[in-house]
Structure formats: C-alpha cells, structure tokens
PDB file of C-alpha atoms and ligand atoms in Angstrom:
ATOM      1  CA  MET A   1     -31.550   5.295  15.591  1.00  0.00           C
ATOM      2  CA  GLU A   2     -28.564   5.963  18.010  1.00  0.00           C
ATOM      3  CA  SER A   3     -26.040   3.100  16.549  1.00  0.00           C
ATOM      4  CA  LEU A   4     -27.141   4.628  13.111  1.00  0.00           C
ATOM      5  CA  PHE A   5     -26.037   7.891  14.409  1.00  0.00           C
ATOM      6  CA  SER A   6     -22.710   6.732  15.930  1.00  0.00           C
ATOM      7  CA  ALA A   7     -21.673   4.569  12.494  1.00  0.00           C
ATOM      8  CA  MET A   8     -22.345   7.726  10.798  1.00  0.00           C
ATOM      9  CA  ILE A   9     -19.874   9.566  13.032  1.00  0.00           C
ATOM     10  CA  VAL A  10     -17.403   6.550  12.735  1.00  0.00           C
ATOM     11  CA  LEU A  11     -17.647   6.662   8.991  1.00  0.00           C
ATOM     12  CA  LEU A  12     -17.195  10.364   8.985  1.00  0.00           C
ATOM     13  CA  LEU A  13     -13.852  10.172  11.237  1.00  0.00           C
ATOM     14  CA  VAL A  14     -12.592   7.209   8.928  1.00  0.00           C
ATOM     15  CA  SER A  15     -13.019   9.322   5.879  1.00  0.00           C
ATOM     16  CA  PHE A  16     -11.603  12.233   7.701  1.00  0.00           C
ATOM     17  CA  SER A  17      -8.282  10.347   8.545  1.00  0.00           C
ATOM     18  CA  CYS A  18      -8.187   8.807   5.087  1.00  0.00           C
ATOM     19  CA  PHE A  19      -8.206  12.056   3.806  1.00  0.00           C
ATOM     20  CA  THR A  20      -5.545  13.856   6.149  1.00  0.00           C
ATOM     21  CA  SER A  21      -3.300  10.871   5.558  1.00  0.00           C
ATOM     22  CA  SER A  22      -3.273  11.111   1.884  1.00  0.00           C
ATOM     23  CA  GLU A  23      -2.967  14.951   2.345  1.00  0.00           C
ATOM     24  CA  ALA A  24       0.234  14.412   3.994  1.00  0.00           C
ATOM     25  CA  LEU A  25       1.733  12.667   1.360  1.00  0.00           C
ATOM     26  CA  THR A  26       1.895  15.698  -0.838  1.00  0.00           C
ATOM     27  CA  SER A  27       4.626  18.130   0.446  1.00  0.00           C
ATOM     28  CA  SER A  28       6.020  21.370  -0.825  1.00  0.00           C
ATOM     29  CA  ASN A  29       9.429  20.023   0.315  1.00  0.00           C
ATOM     30  CA  GLY A  30       9.430  17.421  -2.206  1.00  0.00           C
ATOM     31  CA  ASN A  31       9.579  13.599  -1.880  1.00  0.00           C
ATOM     32  CA  ILE A  32      11.030  10.366  -2.432  1.00  0.00           C
ATOM     33  CA  THR A  33       9.591   8.605  -5.340  1.00  0.00           C
ATOM     34  CA  ILE A  34      10.099   4.816  -5.337  1.00  0.00           C
ATOM     35  CA  LYS A  35       9.534   3.284  -8.874  1.00  0.00           C
ATOM     36  CA  TRP A  36       9.330  -0.426  -9.923  1.00  0.00           C
ATOM     37  CA  ASP A  37       9.896  -1.145 -13.694  1.00  0.00           C
ATOM     38  CA  LEU A  38       9.254  -4.721 -14.712  1.00  0.00           C
ATOM     39  CA  MET A  39      11.547  -5.567 -17.506  1.00  0.00           C
ATOM     40  CA  THR A  40      11.187  -8.871 -18.151  1.00  0.00           C
ATOM     41  CA  TRP A  41       8.971 -12.056 -17.281  1.00  0.00           C
ATOM     42  CA  THR A  42      11.007 -14.672 -16.398  1.00  0.00           C
ATOM     43  CA  PRO A  43       9.790 -18.795 -15.715  1.00  0.00           C
ATOM     44  CA  ASP A  44       8.256 -18.084 -12.689  1.00  0.00           C
ATOM     45  CA  GLY A  45       8.079 -14.162 -12.310  1.00  0.00           C
ATOM     46  CA  TYR A  46      10.015 -11.078 -13.329  1.00  0.00           C
ATOM     47  CA  VAL A  47      13.140  -8.933 -13.385  1.00  0.00           C
ATOM     48  CA  ALA A  48      12.455  -5.423 -12.207  1.00  0.00           C
ATOM     49  CA  VAL A  49      14.704  -2.184 -11.775  1.00  0.00           C
ATOM     50  CA  VAL A  50      13.708  -0.674  -8.576  1.00  0.00           C
ATOM     51  CA  SER A  51      14.747   3.195  -8.238  1.00  0.00           C
ATOM     52  CA  ALA A  52      14.466   5.727  -5.464  1.00  0.00           C
ATOM     53  CA  TYR A  53      14.500   9.330  -6.588  1.00  0.00           C
ATOM     54  CA  ASN A  54      15.225  12.050  -3.860  1.00  0.00           C
ATOM     55  CA  TYR A  55      12.909  14.750  -5.302  1.00  0.00           C
ATOM     56  CA  GLN A  56      13.577  16.745  -2.139  1.00  0.00           C
ATOM     57  CA  LYS A  57      15.077  20.142  -2.645  1.00  0.00           C
ATOM     58  CA  GLN A  58      17.197  20.639   0.512  1.00  0.00           C
ATOM     59  CA  ARG A  59      17.203  17.269   2.475  1.00  0.00           C
ATOM     60  CA  SER A  60      20.055  14.584   1.561  1.00  0.00           C
ATOM     61  CA  ILE A  61      20.093  10.831   3.006  1.00  0.00           C
ATOM     62  CA  PRO A  62      23.392  10.572   4.662  1.00  0.00           C
ATOM     63  CA  SER A  63      25.641   7.653   5.340  1.00  0.00           C
ATOM     64  CA  PRO A  64      24.961   4.711   6.362  1.00  0.00           C
ATOM     65  CA  GLY A  65      22.110   5.420   3.913  1.00  0.00           C
ATOM     66  CA  TRP A  66      18.581   4.337   3.171  1.00  0.00           C
ATOM     67  CA  LYS A  67      16.875   1.296   3.875  1.00  0.00           C
ATOM     68  CA  MET A  68      13.830   0.361   1.939  1.00  0.00           C
ATOM     69  CA  SER A  69      11.108  -2.585   2.929  1.00  0.00           C
ATOM     70  CA  TRP A  70       8.105  -3.988   1.700  1.00  0.00           C
ATOM     71  CA  GLY A  71       5.664  -6.771   2.063  1.00  0.00           C
ATOM     72  CA  TRP A  72       4.989  -9.510  -0.497  1.00  0.00           C
ATOM     73  CA  THR A  73       1.313 -10.541  -0.862  1.00  0.00           C
ATOM     74  CA  ARG A  74       1.777 -14.128  -1.611  1.00  0.00           C
ATOM     75  CA  LYS A  75       4.919 -16.711  -1.245  1.00  0.00           C
ATOM     76  CA  GLU A  76       7.202 -14.562  -3.767  1.00  0.00           C
ATOM     77  CA  VAL A  77      11.021 -14.997  -3.165  1.00  0.00           C
ATOM     78  CA  ILE A  78      13.875 -12.808  -4.237  1.00  0.00           C
ATOM     79  CA  TRP A  79      16.049 -15.144  -6.800  1.00  0.00           C
ATOM     80  CA  SER A  80      18.983 -12.536  -6.994  1.00  0.00           C
ATOM     81  CA  MET A  81      19.753  -9.000  -6.724  1.00  0.00           C
ATOM     82  CA  VAL A  82      22.256  -6.602  -8.273  1.00  0.00           C
ATOM     83  CA  GLY A  83      23.421  -3.434  -6.649  1.00  0.00           C
ATOM     84  CA  ALA A  84      21.526  -3.840  -3.554  1.00  0.00           C
ATOM     85  CA  ARG A  85      20.925  -6.718  -1.205  1.00  0.00           C
ATOM     86  CA  THR A  86      18.430  -7.578   1.724  1.00  0.00           C
ATOM     87  CA  THR A  87      19.577  -7.584   5.149  1.00  0.00           C
ATOM     88  CA  LYS A  88      18.447 -11.279   6.183  1.00  0.00           C
ATOM     89  CA  GLN A  89      17.737 -14.192   3.990  1.00  0.00           C
ATOM     90  CA  GLY A  90      14.988 -15.867   5.945  1.00  0.00           C
ATOM     91  CA  ASP A  91      13.787 -19.441   5.781  1.00  0.00           C
ATOM     92  CA  CYS A  92      14.837 -20.886   2.389  1.00  0.00           C
ATOM     93  CA  SER A  93      14.858 -24.399   3.666  1.00  0.00           C
ATOM     94  CA  MET A  94      12.279 -25.695   1.151  1.00  0.00           C
ATOM     95  CA  PHE A  95      14.328 -24.995  -2.058  1.00  0.00           C
ATOM     96  CA  LYS A  96      16.969 -27.350  -3.463  1.00  0.00           C
ATOM     97  CA  GLY A  97      19.477 -26.628  -5.952  1.00  0.00           C
ATOM     98  CA  ASN A  98      19.018 -22.791  -6.452  1.00  0.00           C
ATOM     99  CA  ILE A  99      18.533 -21.029  -3.259  1.00  0.00           C
ATOM    100  CA  PRO A 100      17.332 -17.802  -3.352  1.00  0.00           C
ATOM    101  CA  HIS A 101      18.696 -14.416  -2.070  1.00  0.00           C
ATOM    102  CA  SER A 102      15.860 -13.708   0.226  1.00  0.00           C
ATOM    103  CA  CYS A 103      12.787 -15.951   1.299  1.00  0.00           C
ATOM    104  CA  ILE A 104      11.342 -13.173   3.652  1.00  0.00           C
ATOM    105  CA  ASN A 105       7.653 -12.035   3.497  1.00  0.00           C
ATOM    106  CA  LYS A 106       8.662  -8.362   4.550  1.00  0.00           C
ATOM    107  CA  PRO A 107      12.375  -8.014   3.101  1.00  0.00           C
ATOM    108  CA  THR A 108      14.598  -4.954   3.866  1.00  0.00           C
ATOM    109  CA  VAL A 109      16.791  -3.920   1.207  1.00  0.00           C
ATOM    110  CA  VAL A 110      20.190  -1.817   1.680  1.00  0.00           C
ATOM    111  CA  ASP A 111      22.572  -0.186  -0.838  1.00  0.00           C
ATOM    112  CA  LEU A 112      25.967  -1.914  -1.684  1.00  0.00           C
ATOM    113  CA  PRO A 113      29.103   0.149  -1.208  1.00  0.00           C
ATOM    114  CA  PRO A 114      30.906   2.034  -3.730  1.00  0.00           C
ATOM    115  CA  LYS A 115      33.920  -0.296  -3.695  1.00  0.00           C
ATOM    116  CA  THR A 116      31.299  -2.840  -5.374  1.00  0.00           C
ATOM    117  CA  PRO A 117      33.288  -4.819  -8.049  1.00  0.00           C
ATOM    118  CA  TYR A 118      31.977  -3.433 -11.601  1.00  0.00           C
ATOM    119  CA  ASN A 119      30.538  -6.433 -12.816  1.00  0.00           C
ATOM    120  CA  GLN A 120      28.230  -6.541  -9.591  1.00  0.00           C
ATOM    121  CA  GLN A 121      26.627  -3.134 -10.368  1.00  0.00           C
ATOM    122  CA  ILE A 122      24.018  -1.572 -12.420  1.00  0.00           C
ATOM    123  CA  ALA A 123      23.716   1.980 -13.353  1.00  0.00           C
ATOM    124  CA  ASN A 124      22.976   4.452 -10.097  1.00  0.00           C
ATOM    125  CA  CYS A 125      23.625   1.789  -7.683  1.00  0.00           C
ATOM    126  CA  CYS A 126      25.970   1.157  -5.000  1.00  0.00           C
ATOM    127  CA  LYS A 127      26.373   4.593  -3.207  1.00  0.00           C
ATOM    128  CA  GLY A 128      26.421   2.913   0.235  1.00  0.00           C
ATOM    129  CA  GLY A 129      22.970   4.449   0.494  1.00  0.00           C
ATOM    130  CA  VAL A 130      23.972   8.076   0.404  1.00  0.00           C
ATOM    131  CA  LEU A 131      21.115   9.813  -2.088  1.00  0.00           C
ATOM    132  CA  LYS A 132      21.689  13.468  -2.526  1.00  0.00           C
ATOM    133  CA  PRO A 133      18.942  15.978  -3.724  1.00  0.00           C
ATOM    134  CA  GLY A 134      18.045  15.492  -7.375  1.00  0.00           C
ATOM    135  CA  LEU A 135      19.546  11.979  -7.686  1.00  0.00           C
ATOM    136  CA  GLU A 136      18.309   8.290  -7.783  1.00  0.00           C
ATOM    137  CA  SER A 137      19.444   4.986  -6.332  1.00  0.00           C
ATOM    138  CA  ALA A 138      18.746   1.862  -8.130  1.00  0.00           C
ATOM    139  CA  PHE A 139      18.850  -2.080  -7.783  1.00  0.00           C
ATOM    140  CA  GLN A 140      18.027  -4.823 -10.215  1.00  0.00           C
ATOM    141  CA  ILE A 141      15.453  -7.494  -8.432  1.00  0.00           C
ATOM    142  CA  SER A 142      14.699 -11.050  -9.719  1.00  0.00           C
ATOM    143  CA  VAL A 143      11.337 -12.082  -8.036  1.00  0.00           C
ATOM    144  CA  GLY A 144      10.062 -15.588  -8.197  1.00  0.00           C
ATOM    145  CA  LYS A 145       6.991 -17.446  -7.174  1.00  0.00           C
ATOM    146  CA  ALA A 146       5.227 -14.438  -8.448  1.00  0.00           C
ATOM    147  CA  GLY A 147       2.756 -13.757 -11.540  1.00  0.00           C
ATOM    148  CA  THR A 148       4.096 -14.043 -14.914  1.00  0.00           C
ATOM    149  CA  THR A 149       1.419 -11.575 -16.682  1.00  0.00           C
ATOM    150  CA  VAL A 150       0.076  -8.156 -16.057  1.00  0.00           C
ATOM    151  CA  LYS A 151      -3.012  -9.964 -14.832  1.00  0.00           C
ATOM    152  CA  THR A 152      -1.459 -12.516 -12.402  1.00  0.00           C
ATOM    153  CA  VAL A 153       1.607 -10.540 -11.033  1.00  0.00           C
ATOM    154  CA  ARG A 154       0.787  -8.875  -7.529  1.00  0.00           C
ATOM    155  CA  MET A 155       2.569  -5.441  -6.357  1.00  0.00           C
ATOM    156  CA  PRO A 156       4.540  -5.351  -3.161  1.00  0.00           C
ATOM    157  CA  VAL A 157       2.738  -3.527  -0.700  1.00  0.00           C
ATOM    158  CA  ASN A 158       3.241  -1.492   2.730  1.00  0.00           C
ATOM    159  CA  PHE A 159       6.433   0.300   1.781  1.00  0.00           C
ATOM    160  CA  MET A 160       8.839   1.662   4.434  1.00  0.00           C
ATOM    161  CA  PHE A 161      11.844   4.162   3.389  1.00  0.00           C
ATOM    162  CA  THR A 162      13.989   4.795   6.354  1.00  0.00           C
ATOM    163  CA  ALA A 163      17.211   7.103   6.617  1.00  0.00           C
ATOM    164  CA  PRO A 164      19.412   7.996   9.305  1.00  0.00           C
ATOM    165  CA  LYS A 165      17.620  10.143  11.912  1.00  0.00           C
ATOM    166  CA  GLN A 166      14.561  10.709   9.314  1.00  0.00           C
ATOM    167  CA  GLN A 167      11.090   9.337   9.433  1.00  0.00           C
ATOM    168  CA  TYR A 168       9.378   9.077   6.064  1.00  0.00           C
ATOM    169  CA  LEU A 169       5.765   7.947   5.500  1.00  0.00           C
ATOM    170  CA  CYS A 170       5.139   6.046   2.173  1.00  0.00           C
ATOM    171  CA  GLY A 171       1.511   5.931   0.422  1.00  0.00           C
ATOM    172  CA  PRO A 172       0.065   3.153  -1.222  1.00  0.00           C
ATOM    173  CA  THR A 173       1.714   1.320  -4.266  1.00  0.00           C
ATOM    174  CA  LYS A 174       0.074   2.677  -7.695  1.00  0.00           C
ATOM    175  CA  ASN A 175       0.154   0.994 -10.836  1.00  0.00           C
ATOM    176  CA  VAL A 176       0.878   3.758 -13.371  1.00  0.00           C
ATOM    177  CA  ARG A 177       1.704   4.280 -16.783  1.00  0.00           C
ATOM    178  CA  PRO A 178       5.126   2.205 -18.044  1.00  0.00           C
ATOM    179  CA  THR A 179       8.189   4.126 -18.203  1.00  0.00           C
ATOM    180  CA  THR A 180       9.605   4.403 -21.635  1.00  0.00           C
ATOM    181  CA  PHE A 181      13.213   4.252 -22.252  1.00  0.00           C
ATOM    182  CA  ILE A 182      15.127   5.846 -25.134  1.00  0.00           C
ATOM    183  CA  SER A 183      18.403   4.319 -26.536  1.00  0.00           C
ATOM    184  CA  ALA A 184      21.786   6.086 -26.368  1.00  0.00           C
ATOM    185  CA  ASP A 185      21.344   6.892 -30.170  1.00  0.00           C
ATOM    186  CA  LYS A 186      17.989   8.180 -29.545  1.00  0.00           C
ATOM    187  CA  ARG A 187      16.578   5.945 -32.457  1.00  0.00           C
ATOM    188  CA  ARG A 188      14.596   3.346 -30.391  1.00  0.00           C
ATOM    189  CA  MET A 189      12.098   3.600 -27.720  1.00  0.00           C
ATOM    190  CA  THR A 190      11.365   0.426 -25.498  1.00  0.00           C
ATOM    191  CA  ARG A 191       8.676   0.297 -22.824  1.00  0.00           C
ATOM    192  CA  ALA A 192       8.743  -1.244 -19.208  1.00  0.00           C
ATOM    193  CA  LEU A 193       6.013  -4.155 -19.023  1.00  0.00           C
ATOM    194  CA  MET A 194       4.515  -2.652 -16.243  1.00  0.00           C
ATOM    195  CA  THR A 195       5.490   0.299 -13.929  1.00  0.00           C
ATOM    196  CA  TRP A 196       4.738   0.747 -10.141  1.00  0.00           C
ATOM    197  CA  ASN A 197       5.266   3.623  -7.846  1.00  0.00           C
ATOM    198  CA  ILE A 198       5.297   4.693  -4.144  1.00  0.00           C
ATOM    199  CA  ILE A 199       5.613   8.186  -2.862  1.00  0.00           C
ATOM    200  CA  CYS A 200       7.168   8.783   0.527  1.00  0.00           C
ATOM    201  CA  VAL A 201       7.304  12.027   2.403  1.00  0.00           C
ATOM    202  CA  PHE A 202       9.533  13.278   5.252  1.00  0.00           C
ATOM    203  CA  ASN A 203       7.334  13.211   8.259  1.00  0.00           C
ATOM    204  CA  LYS A 204      10.068  14.097  10.996  1.00  0.00           C
ATOM    205  CA  ALA A 205      13.385  14.047  12.275  1.00  0.00           C
ATOM    206  CA  THR A 206      13.974  11.162  14.707  1.00  0.00           C
TER     207      THR A 206
HETATM  208  C1  NAG B 301       6.825  14.001  -6.056  1.00  0.00           C
HETATM  209  O1  NAG B 301       7.815  14.974  -6.348  1.00  0.00           O
HETATM  210  C2  NAG B 301       7.681  15.213  -7.986  1.00  0.00           C
HETATM  211  C3  NAG B 301       8.795  15.811  -8.381  1.00  0.00           C
HETATM  212  O2  NAG B 301       9.058  17.325  -7.790  1.00  0.00           O
HETATM  213  C4  NAG B 301       6.424  15.677  -8.340  1.00  0.00           C
HETATM  214  O3  NAG B 301       6.389  15.470  -9.849  1.00  0.00           O
HETATM  215  C5  NAG B 301       5.140  14.694  -7.886  1.00  0.00           C
HETATM  216  O4  NAG B 301       4.191  15.225  -8.183  1.00  0.00           O
HETATM  217  C6  NAG B 301       5.370  14.515  -6.378  1.00  0.00           C
HETATM  218  N1  NAG B 301       4.366  13.732  -5.878  1.00  0.00           N
HETATM  219  C7  NAG B 301       3.590  14.105  -4.842  1.00  0.00           C
HETATM  220  C8  NAG B 301       2.382  12.866  -4.533  1.00  0.00           C
HETATM  221  O5  NAG B 301       3.888  14.940  -4.106  1.00  0.00           O
END
C-alpha cells in the first residue's frame, strides 16, 4: 500500500515536470523554429532543406553565430551539405569511394561565411551564423543510410540550438503538415515530401 502511494507520488511528479517543461517551450518572447523540409528521396536516403527562423522580436543571434546539433537514431550519415557544414567529420573509415561529409552520430552544424562562393550557396545561407529577428538561416543536407519512404525514414532527435552567450531549450521533433511552395510566377504549387519541426526558446544568458 505504501509503495503504491509512493509510486503515485512519483507519477504525479513526473507528469508535473513534463507539463512544466513543455509549458516552458511556449514563450511570449517568441521562439526559434527549426524546420526540415524533405525535398527528394535518394537511393539511400533523402535531401532536405533545413531552416531556422528567428521568431523573437527582440533577440538577435550575433557573430560568431548559431550552432545546431541533433542525434541520429540509426546509422545515418551526411553525404553532403550546401550552405553550412559540420564541425567534425568523425570516423568514415568503413566507406570506400564516396566519403561522407560526416559519419558522426550527433553532428554539430555551423553556418558558412558570407564570402562563400555563389555556386556553394543556397537561398538564406551563409550569414556567418548571424540571425536577426524576423529572418531565417537555411542549409541543404543530403542524408544517407536513412529510410527512403515516409514510413521508414526516422526523424533526427534531441535538437540543441546554441548562440553566443544565449542558452536555448528545444522541444521534441514533430512531424507536421508538409510545407507548400509556390513558384515565382504563382502558377504552380509543390509540396515537401514530409516536414518536421522543432521549437526552441530562449532559456537564459550564459
Ligand atoms: C513560435 O513562434 C511562431 C511565430 O510567432 C508562432 O506562430 C508559434 O506558435 C510559436 N510556437 C510556439 C510553440 O510557441
């Protein structure tokens, strides 16, 4: 009886702390929304455009800029990136011929500098990690050894978003309604294969 009672207390505390942590992730001061739009499947994975929107009215991310990291849930690798890069390649020794950009289980990505050659950029990339209110930073990522259908692909987890002297807390990765894109002449709409997003909120100055 006593153990049942303490189990109930523990459950109550756990549900309370879950409630407060998700509560903390909505902030009247805005948020950073990270979005993964899967654009095409490849023979062993997919190509996605990843963007981070600064929906904070007041807070800018200054130089030397943001860093983003996450965990893969399987043996995913990053074949290539455009507009950003990982800080470490990791152990790619099992690959012959094509060598991935990163084989790390928990990669950290940083932006490229503004002087990056145009043929190595995508829209909204390459701001040296500086992210002003109302703007976005984006990069393209080609992921291998990942699933190749909406059923088999796995979302990256445990996102961290860091900025100089600013600490953010990120919520879980969510599968959301696929983003739609409108052509320049507004006559055709296309749709991402899948869209995932992650909300991060400012926690404290460090
Ligand atoms: C993040 O900010 C956007 C833009 O203000 C808002 O639409 C969205 O609801 C916010 N999300 C959360 C979880 O606070």
